[in-house]
XYZ file of C-alpha atoms in Angstrom:
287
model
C 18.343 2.893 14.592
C 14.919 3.033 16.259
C 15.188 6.637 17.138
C 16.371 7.611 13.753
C 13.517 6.052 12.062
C 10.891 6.891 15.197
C 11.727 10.727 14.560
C 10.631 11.597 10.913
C 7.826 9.495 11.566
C 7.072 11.752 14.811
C 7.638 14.683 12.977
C 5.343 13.860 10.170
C 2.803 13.300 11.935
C 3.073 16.347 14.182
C 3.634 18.438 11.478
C 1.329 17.092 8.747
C -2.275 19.070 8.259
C -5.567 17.396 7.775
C -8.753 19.002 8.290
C -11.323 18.688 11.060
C -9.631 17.033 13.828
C -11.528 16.077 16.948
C -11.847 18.163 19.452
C -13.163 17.324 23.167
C -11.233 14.775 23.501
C -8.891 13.078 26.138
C -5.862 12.128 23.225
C -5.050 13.753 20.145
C -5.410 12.234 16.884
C -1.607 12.586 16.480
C -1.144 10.648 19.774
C -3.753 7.741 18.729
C -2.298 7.604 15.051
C 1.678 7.225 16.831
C 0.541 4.896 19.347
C -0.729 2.489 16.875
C 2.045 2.995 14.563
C 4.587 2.562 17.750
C 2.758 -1.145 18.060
C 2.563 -1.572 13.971
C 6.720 -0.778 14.211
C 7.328 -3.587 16.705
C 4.956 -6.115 14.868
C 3.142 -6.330 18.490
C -0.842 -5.784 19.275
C -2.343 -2.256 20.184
C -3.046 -3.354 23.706
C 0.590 -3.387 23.664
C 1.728 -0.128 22.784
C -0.531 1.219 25.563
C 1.417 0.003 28.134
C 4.252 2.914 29.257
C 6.823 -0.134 30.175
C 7.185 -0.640 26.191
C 8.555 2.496 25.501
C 11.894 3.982 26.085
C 10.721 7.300 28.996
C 12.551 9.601 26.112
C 10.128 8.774 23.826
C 7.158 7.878 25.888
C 3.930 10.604 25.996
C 3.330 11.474 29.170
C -0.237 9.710 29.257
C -1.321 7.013 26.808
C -5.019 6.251 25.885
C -6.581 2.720 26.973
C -6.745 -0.117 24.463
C -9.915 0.217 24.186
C -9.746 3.898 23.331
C -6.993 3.561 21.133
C -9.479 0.870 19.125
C -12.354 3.136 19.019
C -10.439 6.282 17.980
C -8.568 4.617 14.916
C -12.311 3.946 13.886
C -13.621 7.867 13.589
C -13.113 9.609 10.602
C -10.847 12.283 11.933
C -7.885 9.277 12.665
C -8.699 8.230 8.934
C -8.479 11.915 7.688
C -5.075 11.975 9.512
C -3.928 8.406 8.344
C -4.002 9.430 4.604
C -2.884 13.477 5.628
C 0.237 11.208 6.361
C 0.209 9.157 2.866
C -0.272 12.058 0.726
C 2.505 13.879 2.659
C 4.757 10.894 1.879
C 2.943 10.595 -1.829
C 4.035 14.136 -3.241
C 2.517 15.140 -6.987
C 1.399 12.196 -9.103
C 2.239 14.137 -12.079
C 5.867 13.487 -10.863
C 5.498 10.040 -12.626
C 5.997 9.442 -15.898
C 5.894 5.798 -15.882
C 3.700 3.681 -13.221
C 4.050 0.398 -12.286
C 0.923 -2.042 -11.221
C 1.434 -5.174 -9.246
C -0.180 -7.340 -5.869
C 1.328 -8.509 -2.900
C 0.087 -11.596 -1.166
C -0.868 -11.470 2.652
C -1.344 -14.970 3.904
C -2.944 -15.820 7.129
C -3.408 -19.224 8.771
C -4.683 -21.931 6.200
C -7.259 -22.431 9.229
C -7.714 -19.252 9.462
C -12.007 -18.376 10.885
C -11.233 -14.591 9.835
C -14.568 -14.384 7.452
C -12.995 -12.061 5.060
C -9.843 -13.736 3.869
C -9.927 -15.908 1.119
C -8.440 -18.670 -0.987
C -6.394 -17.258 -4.123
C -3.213 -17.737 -6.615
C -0.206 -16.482 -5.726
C 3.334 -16.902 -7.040
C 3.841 -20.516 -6.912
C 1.031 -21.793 -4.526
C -2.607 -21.164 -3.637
C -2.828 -19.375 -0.383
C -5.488 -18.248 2.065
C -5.313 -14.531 3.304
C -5.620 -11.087 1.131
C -3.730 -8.904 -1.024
C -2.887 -5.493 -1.165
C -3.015 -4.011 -4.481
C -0.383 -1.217 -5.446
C 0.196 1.119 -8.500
C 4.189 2.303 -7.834
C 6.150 5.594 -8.864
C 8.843 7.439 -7.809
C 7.416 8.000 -4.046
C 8.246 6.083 -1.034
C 4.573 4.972 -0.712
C 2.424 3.833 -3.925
C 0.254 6.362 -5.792
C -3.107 4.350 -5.257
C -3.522 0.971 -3.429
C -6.093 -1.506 -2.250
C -6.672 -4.687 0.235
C -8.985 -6.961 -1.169
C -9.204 -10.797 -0.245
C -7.259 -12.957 -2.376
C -9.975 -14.393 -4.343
C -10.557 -10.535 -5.696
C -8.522 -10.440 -9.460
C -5.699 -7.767 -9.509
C -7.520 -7.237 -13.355
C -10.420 -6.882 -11.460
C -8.992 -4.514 -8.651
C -7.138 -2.414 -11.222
C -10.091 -0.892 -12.198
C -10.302 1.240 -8.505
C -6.516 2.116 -8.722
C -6.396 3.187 -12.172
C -9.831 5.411 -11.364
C -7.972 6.518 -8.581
C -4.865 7.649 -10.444
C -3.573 11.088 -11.072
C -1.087 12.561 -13.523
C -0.826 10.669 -17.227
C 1.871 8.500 -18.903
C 2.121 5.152 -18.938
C 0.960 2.078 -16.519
C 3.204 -0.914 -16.925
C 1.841 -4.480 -15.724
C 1.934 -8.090 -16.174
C 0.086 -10.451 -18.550
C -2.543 -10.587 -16.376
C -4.135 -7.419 -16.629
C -4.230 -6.925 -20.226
C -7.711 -6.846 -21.638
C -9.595 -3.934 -23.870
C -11.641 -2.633 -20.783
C -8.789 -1.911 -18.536
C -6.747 -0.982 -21.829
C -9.836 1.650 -22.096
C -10.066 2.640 -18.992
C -6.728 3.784 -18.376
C -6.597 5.431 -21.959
C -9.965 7.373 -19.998
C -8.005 8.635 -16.882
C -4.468 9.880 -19.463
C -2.314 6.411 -18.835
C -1.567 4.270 -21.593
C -1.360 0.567 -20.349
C 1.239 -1.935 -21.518
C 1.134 -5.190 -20.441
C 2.081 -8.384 -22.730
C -0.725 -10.374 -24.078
C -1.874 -13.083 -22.042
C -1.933 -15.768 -25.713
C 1.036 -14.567 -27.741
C -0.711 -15.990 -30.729
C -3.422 -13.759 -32.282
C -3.090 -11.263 -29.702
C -5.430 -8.562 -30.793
C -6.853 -9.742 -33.752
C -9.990 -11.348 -32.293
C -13.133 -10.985 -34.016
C -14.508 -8.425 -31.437
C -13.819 -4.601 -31.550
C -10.288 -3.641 -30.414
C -9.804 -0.852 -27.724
C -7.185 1.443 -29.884
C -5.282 1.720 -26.265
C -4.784 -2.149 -26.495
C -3.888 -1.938 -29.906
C -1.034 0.465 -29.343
C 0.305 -1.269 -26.205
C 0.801 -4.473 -28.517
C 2.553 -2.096 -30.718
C 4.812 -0.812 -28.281
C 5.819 -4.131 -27.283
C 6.848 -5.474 -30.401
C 9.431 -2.277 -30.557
C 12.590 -1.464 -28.655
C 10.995 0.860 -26.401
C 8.042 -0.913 -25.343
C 10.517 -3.510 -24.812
C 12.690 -1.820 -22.186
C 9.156 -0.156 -20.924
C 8.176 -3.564 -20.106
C 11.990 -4.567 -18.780
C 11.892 -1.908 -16.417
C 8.929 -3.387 -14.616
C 11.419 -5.164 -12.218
C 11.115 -1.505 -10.156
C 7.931 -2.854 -8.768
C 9.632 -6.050 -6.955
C 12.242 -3.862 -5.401
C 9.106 -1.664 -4.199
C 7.491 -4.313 -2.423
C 11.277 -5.636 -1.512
C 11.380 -2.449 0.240
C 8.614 -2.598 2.110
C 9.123 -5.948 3.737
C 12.594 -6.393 4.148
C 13.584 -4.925 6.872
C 12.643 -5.506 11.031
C 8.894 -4.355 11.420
C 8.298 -4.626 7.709
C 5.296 -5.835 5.915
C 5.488 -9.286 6.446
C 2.777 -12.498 6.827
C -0.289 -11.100 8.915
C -0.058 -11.531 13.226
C -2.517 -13.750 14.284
C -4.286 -10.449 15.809
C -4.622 -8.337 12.440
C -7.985 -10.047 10.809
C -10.817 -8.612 9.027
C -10.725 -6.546 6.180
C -10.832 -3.108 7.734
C -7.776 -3.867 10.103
C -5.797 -5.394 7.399
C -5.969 -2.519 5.166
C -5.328 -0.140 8.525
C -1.866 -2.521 9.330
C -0.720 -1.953 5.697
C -1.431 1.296 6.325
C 1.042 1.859 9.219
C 3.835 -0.408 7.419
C 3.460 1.810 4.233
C 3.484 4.634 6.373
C 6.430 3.123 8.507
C 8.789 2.207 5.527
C 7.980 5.784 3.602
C 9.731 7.126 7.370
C 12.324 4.518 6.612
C 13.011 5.501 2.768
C 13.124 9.211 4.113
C 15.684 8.745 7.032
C 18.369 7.021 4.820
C 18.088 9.410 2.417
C 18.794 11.990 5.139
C 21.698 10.281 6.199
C 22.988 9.605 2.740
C 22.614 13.554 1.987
């Protein structure tokens, strides 16, 4: 099973274009961007994937870089170029997606936790201290747009980047939580129409304020049969995150080693990455 899900994520990467890669140097960026992902797949530190006794010889390059190399390199902008080269492979054609799907993931780390960046927020039943990555869902094995922000950051408040971020047009189905005229507008800008139930079923709309027309009709939808099953349908977006952590070397609580912002959002990088290689191997064996 590890060699079957190892080689489309091999061969994407070797076979995926991005442009400017370095040059001059000792190890590709396809070998840095697999090496990390090799230690992302086993839920183990870089430092770890450098060393040739954790990898099978069939599978092993024949030189790995240094942990400290591997560290710097994921840094440079070529790696980063590659790293979402490798998403947007995975990603396909927005305009593919009729109907989106908005939603946040908790990432908790230690409650005593010194990592400066994480943060106390809500989450589904409890407050927690950690992050949470922020995803807009279609079709595609990865999300369309997504963020990492600490926990304290509002997914109303983080919608605004994914929805500017957003291709295609049709509609962008969320909780109570993000409806509000500004987002309502916003996505109405950018060709999605937002639907997401009233936070105060009671006057909804009818405040003494001007109305965003885009709010206006997603109340309408959802007082009809198809708003209704538009709305229903917004159970897709737990089996997407399902997806991604379910399953040995999933997205899962953050290692101990995986703090501060920019490696957090690098980690859910290489599971999003790992599970689209995942999503694509069963459905080669199911063909």
């Amino acid at each position: 099973m590890e060699r079957n899900l190892w080689k489309p994520l091999y061969e994407a990467v070797m076979a995926v274009s991005y442009p400017d890669p370095a040059t001059g140097v000792s190890h590709s960026d396809r070998w840095i961007v697999l090496t990390f992902l090799w230690a992302a797949r086993h839920d183990r530190p870089r430092r770890w994937a450098c060393d040739p006794k954790n990898w099978p010889p069939p599978l092993r390059p024949c030189r790995l870089p240094s942990a400290s190399a591997l560290s710097r390199r994921l840094r440079t902008a070529a790696v980063g170029r590659l790293r979402n080269a490798l998403l947007a492979r995975y990603r396909g054609d927005p305009r593919h997606d009729w109907v989106k799907y908005l939603d946040g993931k908790p990432l908790p780390v230690g409650d005593f936790s010194k990592d400066p960046d994480a943060a106390w927020g809500r989450g589904p039943d409890s407050w927690f201290k950690g992050y949470k990555l922020h995803a807009v869902w279609g079709t595609a094995a990865v999300p369309l747009a997504w963020e990492v922000r600490p926990a304290n950051a509002g997914e109303p408040t983080t919608a605004r980047l994914l929805v500017n971020r957003l291709g295609g047009q049709g509609y962008l189905v969320g909780d109570a939580g993000y409806d509000s005229n500004p987002r309502a507008a916003l996505a109405g800008r950018r060709g999605h129409q937002l639907v997401a139930p009233p936070k105060k079923r009671h006057g909804a709309g009818r405040g003494h304020h001007g109305q965003s027309p885009f709010r206006l009709r997603a109340l309408e939808l959802l007082r009809h049969p198809f708003g209704e099953a538009l709305y229903r349908s917004r159970a897709f977006v737990e089996r997407c995150f399902g997806n991604l952590t379910s399953f040995g070397g999933g997205l899962g609580p953050l290692p101990s080693w995986v703090r501060r912002r920019h490696r957090v959002k690098r980690w859910v990088q290489a599971k999003l990455l790992i599970n689209a290689a995942r999503a694509h191997s069963r459905q080669r064996l199911a063909a």
